[in-house]
PDB file of C-alpha atoms in Angstrom:
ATOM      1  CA  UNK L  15       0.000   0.000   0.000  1.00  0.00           C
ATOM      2  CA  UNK L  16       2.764   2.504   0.670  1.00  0.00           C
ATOM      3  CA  UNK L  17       4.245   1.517  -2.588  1.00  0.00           C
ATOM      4  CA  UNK L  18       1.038   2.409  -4.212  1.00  0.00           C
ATOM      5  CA  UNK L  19       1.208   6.061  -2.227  1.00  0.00           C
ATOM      6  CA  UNK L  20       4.695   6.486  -3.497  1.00  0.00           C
ATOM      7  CA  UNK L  21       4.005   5.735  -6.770  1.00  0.00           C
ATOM      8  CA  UNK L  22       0.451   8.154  -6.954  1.00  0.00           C
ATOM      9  CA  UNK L  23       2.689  10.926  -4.859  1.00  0.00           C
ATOM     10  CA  UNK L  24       5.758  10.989  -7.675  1.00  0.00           C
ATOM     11  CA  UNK L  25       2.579  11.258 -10.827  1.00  0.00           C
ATOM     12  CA  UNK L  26       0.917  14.145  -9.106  1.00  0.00           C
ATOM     13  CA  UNK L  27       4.093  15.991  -8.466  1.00  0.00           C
ATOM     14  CA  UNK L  28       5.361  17.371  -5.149  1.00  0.00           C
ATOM     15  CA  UNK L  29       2.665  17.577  -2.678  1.00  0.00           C
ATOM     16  CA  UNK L  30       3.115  21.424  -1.367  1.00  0.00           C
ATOM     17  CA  UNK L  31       2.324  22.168  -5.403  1.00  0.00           C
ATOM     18  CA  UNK L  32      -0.040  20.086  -5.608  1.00  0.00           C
ATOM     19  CA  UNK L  33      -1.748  20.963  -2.100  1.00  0.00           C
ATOM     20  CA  UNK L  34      -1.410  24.959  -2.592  1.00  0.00           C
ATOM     21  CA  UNK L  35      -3.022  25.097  -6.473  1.00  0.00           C
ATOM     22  CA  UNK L  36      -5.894  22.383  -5.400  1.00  0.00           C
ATOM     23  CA  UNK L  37      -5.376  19.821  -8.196  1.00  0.00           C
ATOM     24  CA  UNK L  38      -2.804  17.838  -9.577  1.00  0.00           C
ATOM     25  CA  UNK L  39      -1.324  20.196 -12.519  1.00  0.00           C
ATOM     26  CA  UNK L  40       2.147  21.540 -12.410  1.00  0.00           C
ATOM     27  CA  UNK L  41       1.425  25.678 -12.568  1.00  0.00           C
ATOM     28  CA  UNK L  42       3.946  26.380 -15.588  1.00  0.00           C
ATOM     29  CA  UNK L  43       3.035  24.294 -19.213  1.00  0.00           C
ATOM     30  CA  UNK L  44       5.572  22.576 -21.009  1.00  0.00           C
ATOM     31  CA  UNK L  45       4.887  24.711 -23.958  1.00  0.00           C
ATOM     32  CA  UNK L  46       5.659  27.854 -21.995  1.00  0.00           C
ATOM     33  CA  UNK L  47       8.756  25.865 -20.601  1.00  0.00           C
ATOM     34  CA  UNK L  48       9.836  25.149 -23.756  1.00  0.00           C
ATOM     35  CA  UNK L  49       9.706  28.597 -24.814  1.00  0.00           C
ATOM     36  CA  UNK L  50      11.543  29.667 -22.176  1.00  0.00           C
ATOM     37  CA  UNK L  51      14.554  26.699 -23.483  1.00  0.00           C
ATOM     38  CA  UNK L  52      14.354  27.923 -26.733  1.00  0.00           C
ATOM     39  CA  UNK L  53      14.498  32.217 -25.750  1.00  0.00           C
ATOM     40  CA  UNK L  54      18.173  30.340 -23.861  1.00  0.00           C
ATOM     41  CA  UNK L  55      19.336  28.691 -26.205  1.00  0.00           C
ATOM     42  CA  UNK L  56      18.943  31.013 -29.067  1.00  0.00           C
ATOM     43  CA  UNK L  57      22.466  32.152 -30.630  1.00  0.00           C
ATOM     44  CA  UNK L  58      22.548  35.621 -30.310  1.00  0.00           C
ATOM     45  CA  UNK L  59      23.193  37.798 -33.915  1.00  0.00           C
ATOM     46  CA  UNK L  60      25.132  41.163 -33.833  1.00  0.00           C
ATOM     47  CA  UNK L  61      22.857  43.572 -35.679  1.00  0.00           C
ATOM     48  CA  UNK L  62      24.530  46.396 -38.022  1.00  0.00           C
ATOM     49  CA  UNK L  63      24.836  49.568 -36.956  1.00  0.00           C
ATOM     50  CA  UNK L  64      22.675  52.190 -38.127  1.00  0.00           C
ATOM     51  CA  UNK L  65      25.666  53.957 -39.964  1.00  0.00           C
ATOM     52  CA  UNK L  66      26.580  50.261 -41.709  1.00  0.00           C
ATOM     53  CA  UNK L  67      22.855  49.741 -42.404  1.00  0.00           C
ATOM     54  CA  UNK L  68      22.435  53.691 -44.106  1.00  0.00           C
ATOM     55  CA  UNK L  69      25.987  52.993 -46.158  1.00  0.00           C
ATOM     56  CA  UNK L  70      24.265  49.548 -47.555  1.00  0.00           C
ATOM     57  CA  UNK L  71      21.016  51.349 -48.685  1.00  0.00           C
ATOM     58  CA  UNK L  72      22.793  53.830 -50.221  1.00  0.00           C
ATOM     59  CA  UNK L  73      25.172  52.137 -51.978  1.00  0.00           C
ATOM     60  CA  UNK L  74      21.908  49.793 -53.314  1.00  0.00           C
ATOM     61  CA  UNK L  75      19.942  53.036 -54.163  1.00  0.00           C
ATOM     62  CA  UNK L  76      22.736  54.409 -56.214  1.00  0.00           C
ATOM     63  CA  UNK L  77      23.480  50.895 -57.751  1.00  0.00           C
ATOM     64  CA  UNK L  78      20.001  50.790 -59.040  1.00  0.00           C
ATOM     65  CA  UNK L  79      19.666  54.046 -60.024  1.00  0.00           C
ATOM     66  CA  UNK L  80      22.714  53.850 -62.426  1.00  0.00           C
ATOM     67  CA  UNK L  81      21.423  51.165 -63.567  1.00  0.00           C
ATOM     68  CA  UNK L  82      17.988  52.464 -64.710  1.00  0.00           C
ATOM     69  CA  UNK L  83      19.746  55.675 -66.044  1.00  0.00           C
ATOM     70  CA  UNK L  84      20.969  52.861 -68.909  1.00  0.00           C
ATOM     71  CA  UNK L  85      17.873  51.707 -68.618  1.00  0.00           C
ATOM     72  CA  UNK L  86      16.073  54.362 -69.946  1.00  0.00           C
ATOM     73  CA  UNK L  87      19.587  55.888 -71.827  1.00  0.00           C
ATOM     74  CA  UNK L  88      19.264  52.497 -74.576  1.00  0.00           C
ATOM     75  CA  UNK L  89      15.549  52.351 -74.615  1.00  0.00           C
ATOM     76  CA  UNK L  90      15.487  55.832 -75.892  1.00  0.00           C
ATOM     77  CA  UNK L  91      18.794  54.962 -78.041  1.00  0.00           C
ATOM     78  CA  UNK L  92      17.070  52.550 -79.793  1.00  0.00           C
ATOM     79  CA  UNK L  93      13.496  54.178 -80.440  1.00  0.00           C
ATOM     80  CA  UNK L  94      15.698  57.788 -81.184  1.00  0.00           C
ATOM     81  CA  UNK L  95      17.895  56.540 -84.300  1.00  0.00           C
ATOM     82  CA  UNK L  96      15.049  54.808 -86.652  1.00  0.00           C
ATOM     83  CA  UNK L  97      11.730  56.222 -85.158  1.00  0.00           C
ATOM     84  CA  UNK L  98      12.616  60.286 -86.040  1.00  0.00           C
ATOM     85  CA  UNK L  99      13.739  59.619 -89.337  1.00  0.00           C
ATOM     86  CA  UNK L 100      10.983  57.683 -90.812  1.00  0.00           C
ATOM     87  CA  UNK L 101       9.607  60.023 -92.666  1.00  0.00           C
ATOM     88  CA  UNK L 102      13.027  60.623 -94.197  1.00  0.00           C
ATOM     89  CA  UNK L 103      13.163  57.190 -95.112  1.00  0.00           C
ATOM     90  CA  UNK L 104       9.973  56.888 -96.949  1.00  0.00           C
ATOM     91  CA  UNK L 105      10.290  59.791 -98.784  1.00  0.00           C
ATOM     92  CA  UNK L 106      13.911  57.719 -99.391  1.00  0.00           C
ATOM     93  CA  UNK L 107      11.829  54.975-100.730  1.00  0.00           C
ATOM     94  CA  UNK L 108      10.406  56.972-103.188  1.00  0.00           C
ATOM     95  CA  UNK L 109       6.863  57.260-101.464  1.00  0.00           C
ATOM     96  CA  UNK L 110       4.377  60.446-102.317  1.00  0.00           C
ATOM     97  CA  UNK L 111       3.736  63.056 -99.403  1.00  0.00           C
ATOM     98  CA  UNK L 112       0.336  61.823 -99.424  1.00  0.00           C
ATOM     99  CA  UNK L 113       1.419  57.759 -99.011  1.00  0.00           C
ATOM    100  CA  UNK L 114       3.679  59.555 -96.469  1.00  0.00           C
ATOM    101  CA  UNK L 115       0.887  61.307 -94.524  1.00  0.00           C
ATOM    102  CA  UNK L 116      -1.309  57.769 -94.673  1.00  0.00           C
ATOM    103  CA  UNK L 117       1.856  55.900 -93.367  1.00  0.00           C
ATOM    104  CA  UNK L 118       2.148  58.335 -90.541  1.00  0.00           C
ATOM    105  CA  UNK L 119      -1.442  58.362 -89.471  1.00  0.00           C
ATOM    106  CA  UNK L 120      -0.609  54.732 -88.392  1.00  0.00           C
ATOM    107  CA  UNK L 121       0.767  55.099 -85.443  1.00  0.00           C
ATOM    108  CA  UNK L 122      -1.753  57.780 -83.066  1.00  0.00           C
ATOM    109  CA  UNK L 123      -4.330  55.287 -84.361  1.00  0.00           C
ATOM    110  CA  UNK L 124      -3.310  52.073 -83.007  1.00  0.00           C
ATOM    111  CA  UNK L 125      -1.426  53.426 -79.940  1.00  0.00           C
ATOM    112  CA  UNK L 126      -5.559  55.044 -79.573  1.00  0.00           C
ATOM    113  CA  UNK L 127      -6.776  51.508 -79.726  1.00  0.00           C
ATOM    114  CA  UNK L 128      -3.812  48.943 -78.442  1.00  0.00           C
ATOM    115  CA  UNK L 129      -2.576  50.918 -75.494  1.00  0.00           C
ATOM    116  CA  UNK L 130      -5.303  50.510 -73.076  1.00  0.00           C
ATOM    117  CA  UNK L 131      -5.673  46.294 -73.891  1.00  0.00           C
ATOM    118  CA  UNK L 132      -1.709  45.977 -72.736  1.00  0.00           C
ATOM    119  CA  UNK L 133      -2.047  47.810 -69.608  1.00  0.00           C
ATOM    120  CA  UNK L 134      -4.663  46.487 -68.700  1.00  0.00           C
ATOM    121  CA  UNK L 135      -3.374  43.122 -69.804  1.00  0.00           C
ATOM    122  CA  UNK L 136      -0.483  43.814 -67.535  1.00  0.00           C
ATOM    123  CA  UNK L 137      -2.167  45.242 -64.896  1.00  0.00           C
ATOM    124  CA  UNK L 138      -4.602  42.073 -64.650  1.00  0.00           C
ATOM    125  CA  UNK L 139      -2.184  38.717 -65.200  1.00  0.00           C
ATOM    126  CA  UNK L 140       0.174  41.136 -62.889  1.00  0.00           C
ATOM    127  CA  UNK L 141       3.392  39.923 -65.635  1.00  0.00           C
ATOM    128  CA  UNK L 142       4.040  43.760 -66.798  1.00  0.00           C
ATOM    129  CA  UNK L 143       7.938  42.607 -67.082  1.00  0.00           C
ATOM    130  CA  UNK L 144       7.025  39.551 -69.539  1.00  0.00           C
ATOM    131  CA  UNK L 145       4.292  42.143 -71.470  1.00  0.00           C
ATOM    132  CA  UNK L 146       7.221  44.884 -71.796  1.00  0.00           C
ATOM    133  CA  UNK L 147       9.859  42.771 -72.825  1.00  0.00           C
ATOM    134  CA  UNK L 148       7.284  40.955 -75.335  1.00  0.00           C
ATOM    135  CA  UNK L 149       5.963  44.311 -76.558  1.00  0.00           C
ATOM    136  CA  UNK L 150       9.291  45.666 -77.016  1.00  0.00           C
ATOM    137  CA  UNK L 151      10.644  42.857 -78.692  1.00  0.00           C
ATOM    138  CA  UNK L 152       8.135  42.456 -81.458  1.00  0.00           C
ATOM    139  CA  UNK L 153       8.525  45.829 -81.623  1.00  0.00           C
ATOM    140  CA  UNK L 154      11.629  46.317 -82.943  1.00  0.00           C
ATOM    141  CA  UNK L 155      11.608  42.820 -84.924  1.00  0.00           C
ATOM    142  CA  UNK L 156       8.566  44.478 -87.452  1.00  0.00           C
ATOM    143  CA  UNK L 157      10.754  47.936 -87.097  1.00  0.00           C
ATOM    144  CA  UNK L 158      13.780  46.113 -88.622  1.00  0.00           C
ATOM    145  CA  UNK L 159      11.318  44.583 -90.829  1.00  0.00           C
ATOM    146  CA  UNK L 160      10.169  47.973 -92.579  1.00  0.00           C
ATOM    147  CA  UNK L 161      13.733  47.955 -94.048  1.00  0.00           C
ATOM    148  CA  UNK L 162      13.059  45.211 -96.413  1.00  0.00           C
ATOM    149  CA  UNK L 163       9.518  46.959 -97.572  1.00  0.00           C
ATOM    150  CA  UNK L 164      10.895  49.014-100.457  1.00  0.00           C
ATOM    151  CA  UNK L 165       8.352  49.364-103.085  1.00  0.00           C
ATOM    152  CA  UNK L 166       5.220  47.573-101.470  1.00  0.00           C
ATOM    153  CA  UNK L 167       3.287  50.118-100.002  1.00  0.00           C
ATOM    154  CA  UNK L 168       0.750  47.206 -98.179  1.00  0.00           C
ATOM    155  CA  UNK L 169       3.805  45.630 -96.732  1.00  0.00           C
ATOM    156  CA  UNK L 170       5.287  48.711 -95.369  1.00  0.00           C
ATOM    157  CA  UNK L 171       2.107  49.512 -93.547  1.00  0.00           C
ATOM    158  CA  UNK L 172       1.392  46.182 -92.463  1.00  0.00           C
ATOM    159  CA  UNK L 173       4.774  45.928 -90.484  1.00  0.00           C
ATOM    160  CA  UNK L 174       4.068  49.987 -89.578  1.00  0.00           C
ATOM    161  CA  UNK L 175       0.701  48.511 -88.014  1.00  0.00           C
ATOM    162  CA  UNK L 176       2.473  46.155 -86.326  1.00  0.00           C
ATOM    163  CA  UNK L 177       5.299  48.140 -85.203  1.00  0.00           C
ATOM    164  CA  UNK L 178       2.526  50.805 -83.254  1.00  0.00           C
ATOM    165  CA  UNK L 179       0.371  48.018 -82.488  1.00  0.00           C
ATOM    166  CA  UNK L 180       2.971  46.063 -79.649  1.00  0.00           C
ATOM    167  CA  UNK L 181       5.254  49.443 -79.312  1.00  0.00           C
ATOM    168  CA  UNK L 182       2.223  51.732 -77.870  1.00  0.00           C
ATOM    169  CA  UNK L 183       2.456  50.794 -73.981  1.00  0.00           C
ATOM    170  CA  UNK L 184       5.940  49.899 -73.786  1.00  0.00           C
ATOM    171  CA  UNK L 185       6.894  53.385 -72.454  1.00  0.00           C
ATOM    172  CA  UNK L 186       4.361  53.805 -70.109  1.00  0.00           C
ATOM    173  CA  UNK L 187       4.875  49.935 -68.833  1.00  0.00           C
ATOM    174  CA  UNK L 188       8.390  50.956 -68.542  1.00  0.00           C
ATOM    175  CA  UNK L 189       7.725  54.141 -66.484  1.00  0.00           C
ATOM    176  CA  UNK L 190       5.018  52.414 -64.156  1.00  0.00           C
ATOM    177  CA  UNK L 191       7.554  49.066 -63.032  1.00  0.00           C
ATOM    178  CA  UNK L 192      10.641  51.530 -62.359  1.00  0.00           C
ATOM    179  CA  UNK L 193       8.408  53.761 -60.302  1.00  0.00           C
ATOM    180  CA  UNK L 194       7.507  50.708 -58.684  1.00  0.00           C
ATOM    181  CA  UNK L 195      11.136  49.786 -57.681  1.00  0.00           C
ATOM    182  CA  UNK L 196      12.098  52.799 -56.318  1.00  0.00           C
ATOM    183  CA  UNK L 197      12.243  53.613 -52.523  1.00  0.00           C
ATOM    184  CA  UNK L 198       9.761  55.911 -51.328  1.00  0.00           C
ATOM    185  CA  UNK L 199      12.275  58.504 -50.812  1.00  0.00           C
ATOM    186  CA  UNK L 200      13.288  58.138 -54.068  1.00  0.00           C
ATOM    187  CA  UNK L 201      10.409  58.009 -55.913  1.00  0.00           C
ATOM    188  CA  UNK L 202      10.441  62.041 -56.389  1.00  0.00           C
ATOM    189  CA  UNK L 203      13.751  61.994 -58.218  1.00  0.00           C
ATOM    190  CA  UNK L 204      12.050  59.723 -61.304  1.00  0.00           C
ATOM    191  CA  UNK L 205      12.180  62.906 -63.489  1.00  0.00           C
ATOM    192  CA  UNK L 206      15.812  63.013 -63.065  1.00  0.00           C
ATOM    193  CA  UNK L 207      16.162  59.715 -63.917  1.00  0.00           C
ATOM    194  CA  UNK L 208      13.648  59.634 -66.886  1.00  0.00           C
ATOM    195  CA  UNK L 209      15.810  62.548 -67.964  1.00  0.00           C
ATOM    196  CA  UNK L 210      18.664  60.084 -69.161  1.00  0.00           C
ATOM    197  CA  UNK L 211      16.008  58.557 -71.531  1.00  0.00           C
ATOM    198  CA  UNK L 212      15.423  62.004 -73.399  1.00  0.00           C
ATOM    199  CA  UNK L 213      19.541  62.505 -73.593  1.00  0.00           C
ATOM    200  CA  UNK L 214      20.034  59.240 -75.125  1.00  0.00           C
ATOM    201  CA  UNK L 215      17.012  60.110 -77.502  1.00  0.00           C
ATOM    202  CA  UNK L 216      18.199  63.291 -78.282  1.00  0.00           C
ATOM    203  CA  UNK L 217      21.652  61.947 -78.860  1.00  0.00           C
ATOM    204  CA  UNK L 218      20.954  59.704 -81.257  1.00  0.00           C
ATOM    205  CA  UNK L 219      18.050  61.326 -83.516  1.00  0.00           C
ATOM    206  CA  UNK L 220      20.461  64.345 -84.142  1.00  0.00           C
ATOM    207  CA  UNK L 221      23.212  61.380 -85.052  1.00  0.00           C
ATOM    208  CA  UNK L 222      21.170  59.535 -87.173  1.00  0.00           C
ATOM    209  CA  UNK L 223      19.547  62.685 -89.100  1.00  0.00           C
ATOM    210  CA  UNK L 224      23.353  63.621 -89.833  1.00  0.00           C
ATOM    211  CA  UNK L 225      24.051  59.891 -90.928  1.00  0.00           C
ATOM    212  CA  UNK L 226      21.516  59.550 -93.044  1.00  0.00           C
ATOM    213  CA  UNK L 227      22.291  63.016 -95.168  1.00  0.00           C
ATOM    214  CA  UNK L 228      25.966  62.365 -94.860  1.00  0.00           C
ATOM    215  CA  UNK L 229      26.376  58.938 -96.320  1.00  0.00           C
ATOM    216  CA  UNK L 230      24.697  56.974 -99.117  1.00  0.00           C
ATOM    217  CA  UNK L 231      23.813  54.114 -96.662  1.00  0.00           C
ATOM    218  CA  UNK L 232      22.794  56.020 -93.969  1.00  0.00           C
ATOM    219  CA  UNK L 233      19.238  54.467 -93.336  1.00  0.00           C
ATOM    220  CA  UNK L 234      21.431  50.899 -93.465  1.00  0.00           C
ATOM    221  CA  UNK L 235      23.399  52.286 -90.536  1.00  0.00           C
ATOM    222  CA  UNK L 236      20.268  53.843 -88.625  1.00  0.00           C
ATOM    223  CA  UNK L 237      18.205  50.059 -88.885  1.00  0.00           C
ATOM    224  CA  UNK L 238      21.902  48.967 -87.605  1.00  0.00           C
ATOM    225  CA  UNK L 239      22.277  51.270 -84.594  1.00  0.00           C
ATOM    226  CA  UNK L 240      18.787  50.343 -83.832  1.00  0.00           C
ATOM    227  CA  UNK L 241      18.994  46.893 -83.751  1.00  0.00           C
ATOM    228  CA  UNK L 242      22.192  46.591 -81.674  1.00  0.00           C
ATOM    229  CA  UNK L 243      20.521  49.407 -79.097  1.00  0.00           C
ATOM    230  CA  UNK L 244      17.517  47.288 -78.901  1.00  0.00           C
ATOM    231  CA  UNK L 245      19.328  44.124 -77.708  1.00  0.00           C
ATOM    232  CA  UNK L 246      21.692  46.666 -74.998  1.00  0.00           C
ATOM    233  CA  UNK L 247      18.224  48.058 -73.851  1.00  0.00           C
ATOM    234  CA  UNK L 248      16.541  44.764 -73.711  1.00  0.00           C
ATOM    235  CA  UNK L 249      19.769  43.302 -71.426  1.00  0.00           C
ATOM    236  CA  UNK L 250      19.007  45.626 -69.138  1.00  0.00           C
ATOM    237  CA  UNK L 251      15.377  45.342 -68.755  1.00  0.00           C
ATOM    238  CA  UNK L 252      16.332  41.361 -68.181  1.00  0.00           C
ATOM    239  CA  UNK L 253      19.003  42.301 -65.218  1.00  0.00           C
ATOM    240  CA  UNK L 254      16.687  45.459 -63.966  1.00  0.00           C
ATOM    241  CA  UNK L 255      13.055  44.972 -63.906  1.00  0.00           C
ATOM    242  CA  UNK L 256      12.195  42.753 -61.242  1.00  0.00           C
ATOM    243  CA  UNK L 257      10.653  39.847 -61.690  1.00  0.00           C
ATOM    244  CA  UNK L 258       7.244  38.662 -62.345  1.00  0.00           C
ATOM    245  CA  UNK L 259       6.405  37.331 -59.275  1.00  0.00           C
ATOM    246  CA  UNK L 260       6.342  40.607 -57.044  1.00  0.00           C
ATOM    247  CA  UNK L 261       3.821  41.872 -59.803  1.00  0.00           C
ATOM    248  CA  UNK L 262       1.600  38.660 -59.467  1.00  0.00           C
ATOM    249  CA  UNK L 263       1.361  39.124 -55.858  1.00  0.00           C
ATOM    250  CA  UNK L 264       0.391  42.943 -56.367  1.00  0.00           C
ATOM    251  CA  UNK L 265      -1.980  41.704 -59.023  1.00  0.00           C
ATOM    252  CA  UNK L 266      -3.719  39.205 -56.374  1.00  0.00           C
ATOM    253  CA  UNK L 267      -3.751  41.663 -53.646  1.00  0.00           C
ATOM    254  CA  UNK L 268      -5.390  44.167 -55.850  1.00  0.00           C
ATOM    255  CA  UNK L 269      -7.805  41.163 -56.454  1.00  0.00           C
ATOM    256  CA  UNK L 270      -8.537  40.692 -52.951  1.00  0.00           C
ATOM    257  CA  UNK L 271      -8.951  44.057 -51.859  1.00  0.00           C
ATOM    258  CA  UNK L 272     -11.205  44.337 -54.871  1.00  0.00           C
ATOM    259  CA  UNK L 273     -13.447  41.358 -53.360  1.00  0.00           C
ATOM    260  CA  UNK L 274     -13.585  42.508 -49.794  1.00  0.00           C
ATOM    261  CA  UNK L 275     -14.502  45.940 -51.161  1.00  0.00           C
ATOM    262  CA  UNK L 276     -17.463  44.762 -52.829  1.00  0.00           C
ATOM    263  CA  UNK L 277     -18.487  42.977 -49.479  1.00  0.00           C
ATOM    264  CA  UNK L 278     -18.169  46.340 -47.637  1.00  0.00           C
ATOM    265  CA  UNK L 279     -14.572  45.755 -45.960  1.00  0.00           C
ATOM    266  CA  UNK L 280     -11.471  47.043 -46.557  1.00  0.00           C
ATOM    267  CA  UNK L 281      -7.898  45.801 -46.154  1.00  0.00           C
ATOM    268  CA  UNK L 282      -4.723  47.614 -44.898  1.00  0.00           C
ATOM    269  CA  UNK L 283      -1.291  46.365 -45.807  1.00  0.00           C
ATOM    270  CA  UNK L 284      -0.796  45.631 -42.327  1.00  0.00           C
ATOM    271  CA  UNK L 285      -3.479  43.404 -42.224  1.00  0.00           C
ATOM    272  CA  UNK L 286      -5.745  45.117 -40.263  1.00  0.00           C
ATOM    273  CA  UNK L 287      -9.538  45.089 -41.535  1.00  0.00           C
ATOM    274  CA  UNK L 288     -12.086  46.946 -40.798  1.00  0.00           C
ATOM    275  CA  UNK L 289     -15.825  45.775 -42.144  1.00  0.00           C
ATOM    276  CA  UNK L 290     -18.723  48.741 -42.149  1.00  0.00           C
ATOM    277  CA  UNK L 291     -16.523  50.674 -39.362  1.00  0.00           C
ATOM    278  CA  UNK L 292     -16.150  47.958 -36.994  1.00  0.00           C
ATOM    279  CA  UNK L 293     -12.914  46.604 -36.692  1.00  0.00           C
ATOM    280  CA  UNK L 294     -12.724  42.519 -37.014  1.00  0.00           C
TER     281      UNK L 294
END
């Protein structure tokens, strides 16, 4: 029997714990007490200072701002030496002022109509890095193609059609994913940024007008410059625009919100939510 004692006395723990709570629990859970192990045994990490952490965001800021100065410096390189001149060129060709004038009214039209379908195309599948680099990639494949056009006047605006139709959004695609990159605090120097775009555009319309009414095979030289420009700009949106999967996640938190909206409640990136001014 005093075995049997013993035995009850060592499962219900020591009796002044036992006697002083009323029951047969230990106060403290092993959870907690495991919690307790684990806040012990954790290694302990030396955290930068705040001078090392400023010098590393600064050093990324101006990394990636460089970086989208080329950006935009190509991208406007390669749109600057073809784009200004083609009137130039058809009237090269041996095309009327009239054919001219038709061949020009292209463009404004089907950046009118295709513009709106990619962004929102972007904006919905949330891919605007695979829709830019698509875009601009066709782009200048049907602008290359104009070169090979002489003396079919359907041909030349089909690939003109083409040209406007997957070149109308890539700008503004371009603008809207590098705004999205930037730090907040950065976000207000975009012009100056953006301004390396118009340099490299201005640099190389006024090189290619002289080209082209300097040498015999100017234009040949202009489609040239173009095409190598294109491939520089389109390295550099590979290695800067981020990839597709931050813009997914925007696209199904836009999604969301959109859904909870309609139910009357509202999400805050912090998570909290808030449904017909109670908070849940």
């Amino acid at each position: 029997m005093s075995s049997l004692q013993e035995q009850q006395q060592v499962n219900n723990g020591p009796p002044c714990v036992s006697s002083f709570f009323g029951t047969n629990e230990i106060p403290f859970s092993n959870s907690s007490t495991h919690e307790m192990n684990i806040e012990k045994n954790k290694p302990t990490v030396a955290m930068p200072s705040s001078d090392e952490n400023e010098c590393r965001g600064l050093t990324s800021v101006l990394s990636h701002r460089n970086k989208i100065r080329l950006l935009y410096f190509f991208y406007r390189i390669s749109t600057g030496s073809i784009i200004p001149i083609m009137s130039l060129y058809m009237q090269h060709a041996g095309w009327s002022s009239d054919q001219i004038g038709k061949l020009q009214s292209i463009r404004p039209i089907m950046t009118m109509l295709s513009a709106p379908m990619w962004g929102g195309l972007a904006d919905r599948t949330g891919r605007k890095r695979l829709v830019l680099m698509t875009t601009f990639v066709t782009s200048a494949i049907f602008r290359l193609f104009v070169r090979f056009t002489e003396g079919n006047f359907v041909l030349l605006a089909t690939a003109l059609c083409a040209t406007s139709f997957f070149y109308s959004a890539t700008t503004s695609l371009l603008d809207s994913i590098v705004v999205s990159t930037l730090p907040e605090n950065e976000k207000r120097n975009f012009g100056k940024l953006r301004l390396w775009g118009e340099i490299g555009n201005g640099v190389s319309s006024s090189t290619m007008m002289y080209v082209v009414n300097k040498f015999d095979h100017g234009f040949d030289y202009a489609f040239l410059i173009h095409g190598i420009s294109s491939v520089v700009a389109l390295a550099f949106m590979v290695f800067c625009v981020p990839d597709d999967c931050a813009n997914q996640s925007t696209a199904k938190e836009v999604s969301t919100n959109g859904t909870h909206l309609r139910n009357n409640t509202l999400i805050f990136r912090n998570g909290t939510t808030w449904k017909e001014g109670a908070r849940m």
